[in-house]
Structure formats: C-alpha cells, structure tokens
Coordinates of C-alpha atoms in Angstrom, one line a residue:
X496 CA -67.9 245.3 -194.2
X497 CA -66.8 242.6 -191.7
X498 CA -63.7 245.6 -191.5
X499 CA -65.7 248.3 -190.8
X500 CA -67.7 246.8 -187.9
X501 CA -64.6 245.8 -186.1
X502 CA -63.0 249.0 -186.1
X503 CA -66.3 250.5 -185.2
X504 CA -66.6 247.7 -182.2
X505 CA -62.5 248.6 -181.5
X506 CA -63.7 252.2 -180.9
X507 CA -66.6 252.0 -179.0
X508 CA -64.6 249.3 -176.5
X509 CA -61.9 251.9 -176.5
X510 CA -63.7 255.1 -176.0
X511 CA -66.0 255.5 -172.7
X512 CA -69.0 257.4 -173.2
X513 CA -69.3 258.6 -169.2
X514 CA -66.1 260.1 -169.2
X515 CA -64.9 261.3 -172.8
X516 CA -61.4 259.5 -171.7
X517 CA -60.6 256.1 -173.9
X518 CA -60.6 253.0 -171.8
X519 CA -56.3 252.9 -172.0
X520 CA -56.3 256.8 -170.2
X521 CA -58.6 254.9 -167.8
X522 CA -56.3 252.6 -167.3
X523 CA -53.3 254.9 -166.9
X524 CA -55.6 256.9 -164.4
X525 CA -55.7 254.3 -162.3
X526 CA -52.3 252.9 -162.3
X527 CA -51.0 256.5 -161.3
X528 CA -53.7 255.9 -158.4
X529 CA -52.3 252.8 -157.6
X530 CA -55.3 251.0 -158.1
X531 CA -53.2 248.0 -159.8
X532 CA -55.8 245.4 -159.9
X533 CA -58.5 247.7 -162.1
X534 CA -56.0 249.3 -164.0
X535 CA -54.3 245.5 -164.9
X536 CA -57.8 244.6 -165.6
X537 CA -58.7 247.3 -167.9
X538 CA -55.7 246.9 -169.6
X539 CA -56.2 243.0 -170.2
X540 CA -59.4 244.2 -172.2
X541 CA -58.0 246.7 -174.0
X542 CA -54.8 244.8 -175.0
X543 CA -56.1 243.0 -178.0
X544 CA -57.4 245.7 -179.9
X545 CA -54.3 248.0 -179.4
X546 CA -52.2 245.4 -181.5
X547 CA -49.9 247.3 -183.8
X548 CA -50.7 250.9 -182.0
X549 CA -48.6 253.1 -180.5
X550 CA -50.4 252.7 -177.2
X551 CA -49.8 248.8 -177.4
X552 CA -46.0 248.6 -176.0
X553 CA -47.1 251.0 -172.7
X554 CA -49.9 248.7 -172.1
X555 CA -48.2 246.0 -171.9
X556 CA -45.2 247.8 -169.2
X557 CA -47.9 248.9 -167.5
X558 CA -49.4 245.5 -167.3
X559 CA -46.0 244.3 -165.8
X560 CA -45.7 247.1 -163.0
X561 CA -48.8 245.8 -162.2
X562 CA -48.4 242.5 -161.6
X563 CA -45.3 243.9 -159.5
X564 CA -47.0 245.8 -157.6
X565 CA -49.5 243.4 -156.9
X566 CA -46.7 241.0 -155.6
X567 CA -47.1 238.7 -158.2
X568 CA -43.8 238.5 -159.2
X569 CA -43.5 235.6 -161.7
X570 CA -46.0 236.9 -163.9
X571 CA -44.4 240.6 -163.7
X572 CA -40.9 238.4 -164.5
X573 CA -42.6 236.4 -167.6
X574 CA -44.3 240.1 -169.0
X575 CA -41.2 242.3 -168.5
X576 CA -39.5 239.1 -170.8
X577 CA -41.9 239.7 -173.5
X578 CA -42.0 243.3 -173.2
X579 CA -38.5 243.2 -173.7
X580 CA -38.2 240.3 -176.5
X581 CA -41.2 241.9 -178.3
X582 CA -40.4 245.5 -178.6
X583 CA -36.4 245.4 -179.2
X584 CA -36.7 249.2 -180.1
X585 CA -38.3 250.3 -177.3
X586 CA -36.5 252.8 -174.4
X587 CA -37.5 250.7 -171.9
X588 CA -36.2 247.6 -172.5
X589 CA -32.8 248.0 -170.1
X590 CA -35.6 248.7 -167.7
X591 CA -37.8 246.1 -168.0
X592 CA -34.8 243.1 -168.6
X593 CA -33.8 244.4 -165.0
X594 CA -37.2 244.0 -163.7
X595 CA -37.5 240.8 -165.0
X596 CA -34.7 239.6 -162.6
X597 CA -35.5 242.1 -159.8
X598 CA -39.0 240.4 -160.1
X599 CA -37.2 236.9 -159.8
X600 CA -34.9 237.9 -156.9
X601 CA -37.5 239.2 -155.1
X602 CA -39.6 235.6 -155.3
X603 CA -36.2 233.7 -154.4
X604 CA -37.5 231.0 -152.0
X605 CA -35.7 229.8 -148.6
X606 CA -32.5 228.3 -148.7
X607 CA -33.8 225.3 -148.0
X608 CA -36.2 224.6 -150.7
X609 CA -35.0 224.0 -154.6
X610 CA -33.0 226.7 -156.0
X611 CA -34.3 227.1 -159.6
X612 CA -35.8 230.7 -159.5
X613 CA -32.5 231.5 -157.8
X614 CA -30.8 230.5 -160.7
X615 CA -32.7 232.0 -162.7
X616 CA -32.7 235.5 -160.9
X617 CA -28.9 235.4 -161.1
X618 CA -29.2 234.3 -165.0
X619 CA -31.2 237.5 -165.9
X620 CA -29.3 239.7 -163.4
X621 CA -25.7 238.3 -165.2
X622 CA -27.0 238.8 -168.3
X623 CA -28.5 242.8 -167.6
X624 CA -24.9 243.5 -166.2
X625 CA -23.4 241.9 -169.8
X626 CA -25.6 244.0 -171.9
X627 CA -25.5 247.5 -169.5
X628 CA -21.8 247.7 -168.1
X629 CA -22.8 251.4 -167.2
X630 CA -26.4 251.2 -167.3
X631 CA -29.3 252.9 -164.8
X632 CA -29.5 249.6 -162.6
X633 CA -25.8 248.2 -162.6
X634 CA -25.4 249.1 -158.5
X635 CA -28.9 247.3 -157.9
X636 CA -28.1 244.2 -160.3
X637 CA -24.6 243.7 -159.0
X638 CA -25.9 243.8 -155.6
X639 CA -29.0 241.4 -156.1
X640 CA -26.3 239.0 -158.0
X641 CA -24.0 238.8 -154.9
X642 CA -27.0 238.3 -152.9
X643 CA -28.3 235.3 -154.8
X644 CA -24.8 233.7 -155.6
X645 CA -24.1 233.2 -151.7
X646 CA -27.7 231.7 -151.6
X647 CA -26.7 228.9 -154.6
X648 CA -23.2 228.9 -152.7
X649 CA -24.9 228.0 -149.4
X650 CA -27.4 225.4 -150.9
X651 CA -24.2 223.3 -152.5
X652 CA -22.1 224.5 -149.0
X653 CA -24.6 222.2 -147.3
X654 CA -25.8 219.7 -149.1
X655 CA -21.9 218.8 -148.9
X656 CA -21.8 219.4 -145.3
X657 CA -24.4 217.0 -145.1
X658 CA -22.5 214.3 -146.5
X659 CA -19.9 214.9 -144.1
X660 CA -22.9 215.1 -140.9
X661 CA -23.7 211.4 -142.5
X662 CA -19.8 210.3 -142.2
X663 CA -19.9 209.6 -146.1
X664 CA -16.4 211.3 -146.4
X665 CA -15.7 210.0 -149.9
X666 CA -19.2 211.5 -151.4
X667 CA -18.1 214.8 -148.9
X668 CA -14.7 215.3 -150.6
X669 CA -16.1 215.3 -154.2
X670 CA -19.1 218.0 -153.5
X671 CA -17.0 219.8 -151.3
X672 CA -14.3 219.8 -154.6
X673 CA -17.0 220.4 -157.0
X674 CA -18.6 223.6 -154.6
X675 CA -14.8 225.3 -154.7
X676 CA -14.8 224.6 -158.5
X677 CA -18.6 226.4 -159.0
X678 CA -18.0 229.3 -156.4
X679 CA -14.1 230.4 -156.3
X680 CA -15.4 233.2 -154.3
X681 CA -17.7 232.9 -151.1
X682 CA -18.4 233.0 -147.9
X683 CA -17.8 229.6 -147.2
X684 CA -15.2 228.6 -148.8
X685 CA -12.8 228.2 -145.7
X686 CA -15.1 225.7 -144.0
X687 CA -15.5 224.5 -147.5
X688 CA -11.4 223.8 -147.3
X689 CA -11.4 223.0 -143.7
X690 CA -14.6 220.4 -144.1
X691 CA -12.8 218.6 -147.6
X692 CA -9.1 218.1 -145.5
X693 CA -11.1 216.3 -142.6
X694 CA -13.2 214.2 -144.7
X695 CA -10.1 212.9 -147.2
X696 CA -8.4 212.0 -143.6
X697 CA -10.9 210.7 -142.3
X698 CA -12.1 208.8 -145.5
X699 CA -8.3 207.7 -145.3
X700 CA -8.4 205.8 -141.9
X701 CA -10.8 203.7 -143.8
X702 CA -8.7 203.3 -146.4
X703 CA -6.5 199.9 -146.5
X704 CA -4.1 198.3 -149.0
X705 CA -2.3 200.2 -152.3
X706 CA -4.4 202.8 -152.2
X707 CA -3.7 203.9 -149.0
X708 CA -0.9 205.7 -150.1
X709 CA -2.5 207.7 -152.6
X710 CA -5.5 208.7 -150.5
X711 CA -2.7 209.8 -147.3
X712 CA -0.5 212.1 -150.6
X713 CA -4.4 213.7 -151.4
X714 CA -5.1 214.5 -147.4
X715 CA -1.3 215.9 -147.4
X716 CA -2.3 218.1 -150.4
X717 CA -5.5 219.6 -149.0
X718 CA -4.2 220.1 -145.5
X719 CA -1.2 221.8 -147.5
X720 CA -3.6 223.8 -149.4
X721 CA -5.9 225.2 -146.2
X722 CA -2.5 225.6 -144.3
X723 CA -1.7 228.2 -147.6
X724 CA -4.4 229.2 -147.5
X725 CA -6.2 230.0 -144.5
X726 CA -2.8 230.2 -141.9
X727 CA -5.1 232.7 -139.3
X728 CA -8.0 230.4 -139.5
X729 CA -10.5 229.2 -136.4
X730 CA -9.8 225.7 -137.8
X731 CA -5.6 225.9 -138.2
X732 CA -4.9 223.8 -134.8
X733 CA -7.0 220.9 -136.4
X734 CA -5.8 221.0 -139.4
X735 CA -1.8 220.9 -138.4
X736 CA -3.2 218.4 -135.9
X737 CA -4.1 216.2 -138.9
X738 CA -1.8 217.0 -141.0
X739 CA 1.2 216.2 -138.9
X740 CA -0.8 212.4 -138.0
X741 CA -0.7 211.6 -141.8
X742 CA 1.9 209.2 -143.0
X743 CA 5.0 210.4 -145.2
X744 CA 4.8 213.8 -144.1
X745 CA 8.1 215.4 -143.0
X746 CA 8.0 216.9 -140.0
X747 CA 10.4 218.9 -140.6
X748 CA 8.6 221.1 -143.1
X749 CA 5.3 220.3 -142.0
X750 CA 4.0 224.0 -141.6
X751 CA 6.3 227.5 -143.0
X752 CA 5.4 230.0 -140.2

C-alpha cells in the first residue's frame, strides 16, 4: 500500500494540473527562457522522485547550466563532477568534465590571493585534454590551461622575487631553482634566470671560508647558463658584468660571441 501512495504522491508532484505539462517540461520551459533560478528550483523538487528515470540524468545537466548561468560557478563545477562520475554512459559526459573546469577557470581568483582553484582548474582541464585528444573543446581547454599555468607560474615567479626584494639570496636561489624545475616553459623564465645568477652572486659576497669556492663555481654555472641561454637579453650587460667579477673565471673564455 505504502507503494502505491508514493507513486500516486510521485505523480501528482510531477504532473501540474493548470497546465497539463509535468513539473520537469516546466522546468525545461523555463531554462530555454532563461529563467535559471525557477527552472533550478523546480528541478531541485523534482529531482528526488525522478531517481532511476530516464528524465533523471537531464535534470541533473540542467541543474548544472544553471548554476552556470547563474554565476555560481563552484556549484556548477561540483554538479557537472557528479553528472559526469554518475552517469559514465551518458553523451554528455566530455561536455560536462569540460564544464567542470571551464566552471573552475572562470572562478580563478587574483593572482595574488591562494592559488588552489587554479590548480584545480588546470587539474580538470589536463585531465579533459588526456581523455579527448580530438574532442569538441580541445581548442578551448588548451587555451584556458595556458591561461592558468602562467597564473601558477606567476604566483611561484614572485613569491621568489620576493625573497630576492628582502635580500634573502640563499632562500631566492632555491625557489627561483625549484620555479624553473615546475614550469620549464613560461613567461618568466628569463628573469627567472637572470634573478637566480644575481642572488647566488650576491649570496656569494656573503659567503667566507671553504665554501666560498663552491658558491663562486655555482654563480659561474648560472651566469654560464643565462649567458646560453638568453645571449639577446635586456639583462646580458649585468650578467657578463658579474660574471666576469667572479673569481676563477677565465677571461679569456668568459663569453663565446
């Protein structure tokens, strides 16, 4: 009996009785009129009893697009991930695993504030371009990526810089090493260079005793390395200028022209 009523109760919630249209073509009415708040609300209602329907996947894409559309992006992120952890089968899915990231790339916070939705973004975005190599939204992920990437690589870029600002050259030289290890590829990876040669000779005028030597081979190496490099660069006077300072360095073959 207890059966009976709730499938009874399932259809009259479902059906309206003004209209002669079911509450989820409401719904769908007024998503296509871009009335997102409603139609998310009337979908929230109707969700539960469309579990194991055919209607239930759409309602719950629909639900994402509108919590898109309405701007709130982390919840449209978090529903396109179930939508596409929950119905594997489902068309849709490519779709809705590169909304989930657009969503996230689109909430990406200032530079200057923590980084974790970036990361994030990028994850989802990396992973959609792993699973679609020719998909519908490869030119759109791949562009996003780039986009957030330079973001993470400008967060690290100056919170390294900053140890440098504070004359920490030691601390300066290991981010600086670590950022060119994390992003091989970026815009700032010539000041990257430029910055880690001028805080290993500067960290090695403060440096006295045995390991002097060591810490004048490691400036040689990096002014070396952006001389390689970067041999056009805005910062090549300085560097020569340093580099031909340092101790042990023969002059002779201090820069190949």
């Amino acid at each position: 009996v207890s059966l009976l009523v709730l499938g009874l109760l399932s259809s009259c919630v479902l059906q309206s009785t003004s209209t002669g249209l079911t509450k989820y073509q409401q719904a769908v009415m007024l998503y296509e009129a871009k009335d997102y708040y409603e139609a998310s609300r009337l979908f929230e209602e109707i969700l539960p009893l469309l579990r194991g329907k055919t209607e239930e996947a759409s309602t719950c894409f629909y639900q994402a697009y509108c919590s898109f559309y309405r701007k709130d992006y982390i919840q449209s992120s978090d529903r396109f991930k179930y939508f596409r952890e929950t119905f594997l089968g489902d068309l849709r899915v490519e779709e809705a695993m590169y909304m989930q990231g657009h969503a996230l790339y689109l909430n990406s916070p200032d530079v200057k504030l923590d980084q974790s939705l970036t990361q994030e973004a990028a994850n989802v975005l990396r992973s959609y371009l792993s699973y679609y190599p020719r998909g519908a939204y490869v030119d759109e992920a791949s562009v996003q990526l780039e986009v957030l990437n330079n973001k993470l690589a400008l967060k690290d870029f100056n919170n390294a810089k900053f140890y440098y600002q504070l004359t920490h050259y030691r601390a300066a030289v290991i981010t600086l090493e670590n950022f060119q290890k994390d992003f091989p590829i970026s815009p700032y990876n010539e000041e990257a260079a430029y910055l880690k040669a001028g805080a290993q000779y500067r960290y090695l005028k403060k440096t006295k005793g045995i390991d002097q030597k060591e810490q004048s081979n490691i400036a040689i190496k990096y002014c070396q390395e952006f001389l390689d490099n970067y041999p056009d660069s805005q910062y090549t006077s300085a560097v020569e200028a340093m580099y031909e300072s340092l101790p042990s360095v023969n002059q002779s073959a201090a820069h190949k022209d």
